[in-house]
Amino acid sequence: MDKLLIEGGTRLAGEVSISGAKNAALPLLCAALLTDEPVTFTNVPRLNDIGTLLKLLADMGMKIERSDDSVTLQAAHITKPEASYELVKTMRASILVLCPLVARFGEAKVSLPGGCAIGARPVDQHIKGLQAMGAEVAVEHGYVLAKSPRLKGARLFTDMVTVTGTENLMMAACLADGETVIENAAREPEVVDLANCLIAMGAQISGAGTDVIRIRGVSRMHGTTHRIMPDRIETGTYLCAAAVTGGDVRLLNTSSAYLDAVVDKLMDAGCEVNSERNAIHIRAPERLRAVSLRTSPYPAFPTDMQAQFMALNCVAEGAAVIRETIFENRYMHAVELQRLGANIRIDGSTAFVTGVRKLQGATVMATDLRASASLVIAGLVAEGETTVERIYHLDRGYEKLESKLAALGARVRRLN
């Protein structure tokens, strides 16, 4: 199993390009199931999760052509509207094939998904929405079984803000009979990116980016070409890495438009952040100031950046309070940061972090995708060598992490 070996103490400087967004690419690839015509995506990141989903789609009978950062998919001959456990057990986003399959083919059999062990992420909102649209849905032997000759438009209210739930139901509504209204919808930029692509495929959607989305179903959809948005979480991760090392870094092919809450906190920590049309430039002070935060759905501070900011606060001046409101089991990285010398106390959903002057290199273990990123960030500023084990989590969400960090001057290498 691969590991990362990091020799800390190097100030990051230079330029690096941000990849396409994993969390946008996954639902977009599933959207290709809604038409029999070719759909081409550019700016597709090369990540393990993307590879897993493409295998899943190919297993259903989808024709897939991939070159460089583009992927063309054609679902003209889907022979098996099924997602088996073996293909989806490592990736929760596999549930995103459920609604497109039911909407276009009238049936689906999808294994309950796996993914990061960061807490309960139930799919009941997906099921509840499909049932409201007239589908017969059952959960048997670990699989969601759904059938409907044609879905009916409905008024849907999700009990909680759910990004994948909003995306899945939005895709279901595109081919439903009549109008669907999704209330309490997720407002994330990835939802907007999906809506823009669906509109280019012939869907009638309004309200994406607000908490009420309206979709008027159409009889069929067509192909298109769509560029995937930049990864805002990868962007935020490199901003934090630059910040903790006192760096001077310019991130290319990205935008601060989706990162207001993150940029505000970095500026509170003492960083100078300049937004350009397709780039972000950050200059960090010799030592950061501690910043408190509370995670909430977009446009508030993202839960996917909580771990990275915990690492930042570990070496900042002062004390910070972090409150996690999205997932109940997302502090597993705290114990590993403590192995590096961090001063962290956990009380339920609240973490109290007091900055220390120096972290010390040690062997740590990644427990989930964003926790892995926090350990890498801490390793960049720790004295001596830090070994991060179980980095297959990193490979699910960060493209060419070690080479990008090396381009900024970090001393990091992969051990096989």
Short mmCIF file of C-alpha atoms in Angstrom, two decimals, residues 120-294:
data_model
loop_
_atom_site.label_atom_id
_atom_site.label_comp_id
_atom_site.label_asym_id
_atom_site.label_seq_id
_atom_site.Cartn_x
_atom_site.Cartn_y
_atom_site.Cartn_z
CA ALA A 120 -24.07 8.59 8.39
CA ARG A 121 -24.93 9.77 4.89
CA PRO A 122 -28.28 8.08 4.26
CA VAL A 123 -29.91 7.79 0.86
CA ASP A 124 -33.43 8.02 2.25
CA GLN A 125 -33.96 11.46 0.69
CA HIS A 126 -33.22 10.01 -2.77
CA ILE A 127 -35.71 7.19 -2.16
CA LYS A 128 -38.37 9.48 -0.69
CA GLY A 129 -38.12 11.77 -3.72
CA LEU A 130 -38.41 8.91 -6.22
CA GLN A 131 -41.46 7.56 -4.41
CA ALA A 132 -43.09 11.00 -4.50
CA MET A 133 -42.54 10.96 -8.27
CA GLY A 134 -44.44 7.68 -8.56
CA ALA A 135 -41.67 5.08 -8.48
CA GLU A 136 -41.97 1.80 -6.63
CA VAL A 137 -38.86 1.57 -4.44
CA ALA A 138 -37.68 -1.20 -2.13
CA VAL A 139 -34.43 -1.90 -0.30
CA GLU A 140 -33.58 -5.61 -0.36
CA HIS A 141 -30.34 -7.45 0.43
CA GLY A 142 -28.30 -4.23 0.36
CA TYR A 143 -29.72 -2.97 -2.93
CA VAL A 144 -32.13 -0.19 -3.85
CA LEU A 145 -34.66 -1.53 -6.36
CA ALA A 146 -36.72 1.09 -8.20
CA LYS A 147 -39.27 0.89 -11.03
CA SER A 148 -41.49 3.36 -12.86
CA PRO A 149 -42.77 3.36 -16.47
CA ARG A 150 -42.47 7.17 -16.38
CA LEU A 151 -41.85 9.39 -13.41
CA LYS A 152 -44.36 12.13 -12.59
CA GLY A 153 -43.50 15.68 -11.63
CA ALA A 154 -43.96 16.38 -7.93
CA ARG A 155 -43.27 18.87 -5.18
CA LEU A 156 -40.29 17.54 -3.21
CA PHE A 157 -39.09 18.81 0.14
CA THR A 158 -35.89 17.26 1.47
CA ASP A 159 -35.73 16.87 5.25
CA MET A 160 -32.09 17.92 5.15
CA VAL A 161 -29.90 19.79 2.69
CA THR A 162 -28.32 17.04 0.59
CA VAL A 163 -26.07 17.70 -2.40
CA THR A 164 -26.24 14.26 -3.99
CA GLY A 165 -29.95 14.06 -3.19
CA THR A 166 -30.59 17.35 -4.97
CA GLU A 167 -28.48 16.27 -7.96
CA ASN A 168 -30.11 12.85 -8.22
CA LEU A 169 -33.68 14.17 -8.03
CA MET A 170 -32.86 16.96 -10.46
CA MET A 171 -31.76 14.35 -13.02
CA ALA A 172 -34.89 12.27 -12.35
CA ALA A 173 -37.10 15.30 -12.97
CA CYS A 174 -35.54 16.08 -16.36
CA LEU A 175 -37.44 13.23 -18.05
CA ALA A 176 -40.48 13.19 -15.74
CA ASP A 177 -43.99 14.07 -16.87
CA GLY A 178 -44.80 17.61 -15.72
CA GLU A 179 -43.08 20.01 -13.33
CA THR A 180 -40.97 19.07 -10.33
CA VAL A 181 -40.14 21.54 -7.58
CA ILE A 182 -37.26 20.67 -5.20
CA GLU A 183 -37.47 22.69 -1.99
CA ASN A 184 -34.66 22.94 0.57
CA ALA A 185 -32.34 22.18 -2.35
CA ALA A 186 -28.56 22.27 -2.01
CA ARG A 187 -27.03 25.48 -3.36
CA GLU A 188 -23.48 24.23 -4.00
CA PRO A 189 -21.66 25.34 -7.17
CA GLU A 190 -21.46 21.68 -8.24
CA VAL A 191 -25.28 21.60 -8.33
CA VAL A 192 -25.23 24.66 -10.58
CA ASP A 193 -22.60 23.07 -12.83
CA LEU A 194 -24.80 20.00 -13.23
CA ALA A 195 -27.84 22.17 -13.98
CA ASN A 196 -25.93 24.09 -16.66
CA CYS A 197 -24.96 20.83 -18.36
CA LEU A 198 -28.50 19.43 -18.15
CA ILE A 199 -29.86 22.64 -19.68
CA ALA A 200 -27.35 22.27 -22.54
CA MET A 201 -28.72 18.73 -22.99
CA GLY A 202 -32.25 20.07 -23.39
CA ALA A 203 -33.55 20.18 -19.81
CA GLN A 204 -35.75 23.02 -18.56
CA ILE A 205 -34.35 24.06 -15.17
CA SER A 206 -34.56 27.28 -13.19
CA GLY A 207 -33.45 28.21 -9.68
CA ALA A 208 -30.19 26.22 -9.48
CA GLY A 209 -28.01 27.89 -6.87
CA THR A 210 -31.04 28.75 -4.72
CA ASP A 211 -32.97 26.57 -2.28
CA VAL A 212 -35.89 26.11 -4.70
CA ILE A 213 -35.21 24.44 -8.07
CA ARG A 214 -37.91 23.99 -10.72
CA ILE A 215 -37.63 21.43 -13.50
CA ARG A 216 -40.10 20.99 -16.37
CA GLY A 217 -39.74 17.47 -17.74
CA VAL A 218 -38.99 16.88 -21.42
CA SER A 219 -39.58 13.81 -23.58
CA ARG A 220 -35.94 13.32 -24.52
CA MET A 221 -32.51 14.88 -24.05
CA HIS A 222 -29.56 15.21 -26.42
CA GLY A 223 -25.79 15.26 -26.33
CA THR A 224 -23.53 18.20 -25.56
CA THR A 225 -19.97 19.20 -24.65
CA HIS A 226 -19.37 20.57 -21.16
CA ARG A 227 -16.27 21.79 -19.29
CA ILE A 228 -16.22 20.73 -15.65
CA MET A 229 -15.75 23.51 -13.11
CA PRO A 230 -12.46 23.78 -11.16
CA ASP A 231 -12.22 21.89 -7.88
CA ARG A 232 -12.91 24.39 -5.10
CA ILE A 233 -11.84 21.94 -2.38
CA GLU A 234 -8.53 21.18 -4.08
CA THR A 235 -8.11 24.95 -4.44
CA GLY A 236 -8.78 25.49 -0.74
CA THR A 237 -6.42 22.68 0.21
CA TYR A 238 -3.49 24.23 -1.68
CA LEU A 239 -4.33 27.64 -0.22
CA CYS A 240 -4.05 26.12 3.26
CA ALA A 241 -0.80 24.37 2.36
CA ALA A 242 0.65 27.67 1.18
CA ALA A 243 -0.63 29.43 4.28
CA VAL A 244 0.89 27.08 6.87
CA THR A 245 4.32 27.22 5.22
CA GLY A 246 4.36 31.03 4.95
CA GLY A 247 4.22 30.60 1.21
CA ASP A 248 3.72 32.71 -1.89
CA VAL A 249 1.65 30.66 -4.34
CA ARG A 250 -0.47 31.34 -7.43
CA LEU A 251 -3.14 28.77 -8.28
CA LEU A 252 -4.12 28.61 -11.95
CA ASN A 253 -7.34 27.51 -13.70
CA THR A 254 -9.50 28.19 -10.67
CA SER A 255 -11.63 30.91 -9.14
CA SER A 256 -12.34 32.36 -5.73
CA ALA A 257 -16.00 32.82 -6.71
CA TYR A 258 -16.94 29.57 -4.95
CA LEU A 259 -14.66 30.08 -1.96
CA ASP A 260 -15.79 33.25 -0.21
CA ALA A 261 -16.02 31.62 3.23
CA VAL A 262 -12.60 29.97 2.89
CA VAL A 263 -10.89 33.10 1.57
CA ASP A 264 -12.42 35.19 4.36
CA LYS A 265 -10.97 32.84 6.98
CA LEU A 266 -7.54 32.87 5.33
CA MET A 267 -7.54 36.65 5.37
CA ASP A 268 -8.60 36.57 9.04
CA ALA A 269 -5.56 34.34 9.62
CA GLY A 270 -3.33 37.06 8.20
CA CYS A 271 -2.95 35.99 4.58
CA GLU A 272 -3.10 38.31 1.58
CA VAL A 273 -5.37 36.74 -1.03
CA ASN A 274 -5.79 38.30 -4.49
CA SER A 275 -8.41 37.02 -6.90
CA GLU A 276 -7.76 37.11 -10.64
CA ARG A 277 -10.00 36.10 -13.50
CA ASN A 278 -8.82 32.47 -13.59
CA ALA A 279 -6.34 32.37 -10.73
CA ILE A 280 -5.83 33.03 -7.02
CA HIS A 281 -2.63 34.43 -5.50
CA ILE A 282 -1.91 33.94 -1.79
CA ARG A 283 0.89 35.39 0.31
CA ALA A 284 1.11 34.17 3.87
CA PRO A 285 2.75 35.74 6.95
CA GLU A 286 5.55 34.07 8.89
CA ARG A 287 3.00 32.88 11.43
CA LEU A 288 -0.76 32.69 11.07
CA ARG A 289 -3.44 33.79 13.51
CA ALA A 290 -5.86 31.12 14.77
CA VAL A 291 -9.36 31.28 13.22
CA SER A 292 -12.54 29.78 14.62
CA LEU A 293 -15.14 28.34 12.24
CA ARG A 294 -18.44 26.51 11.98
#
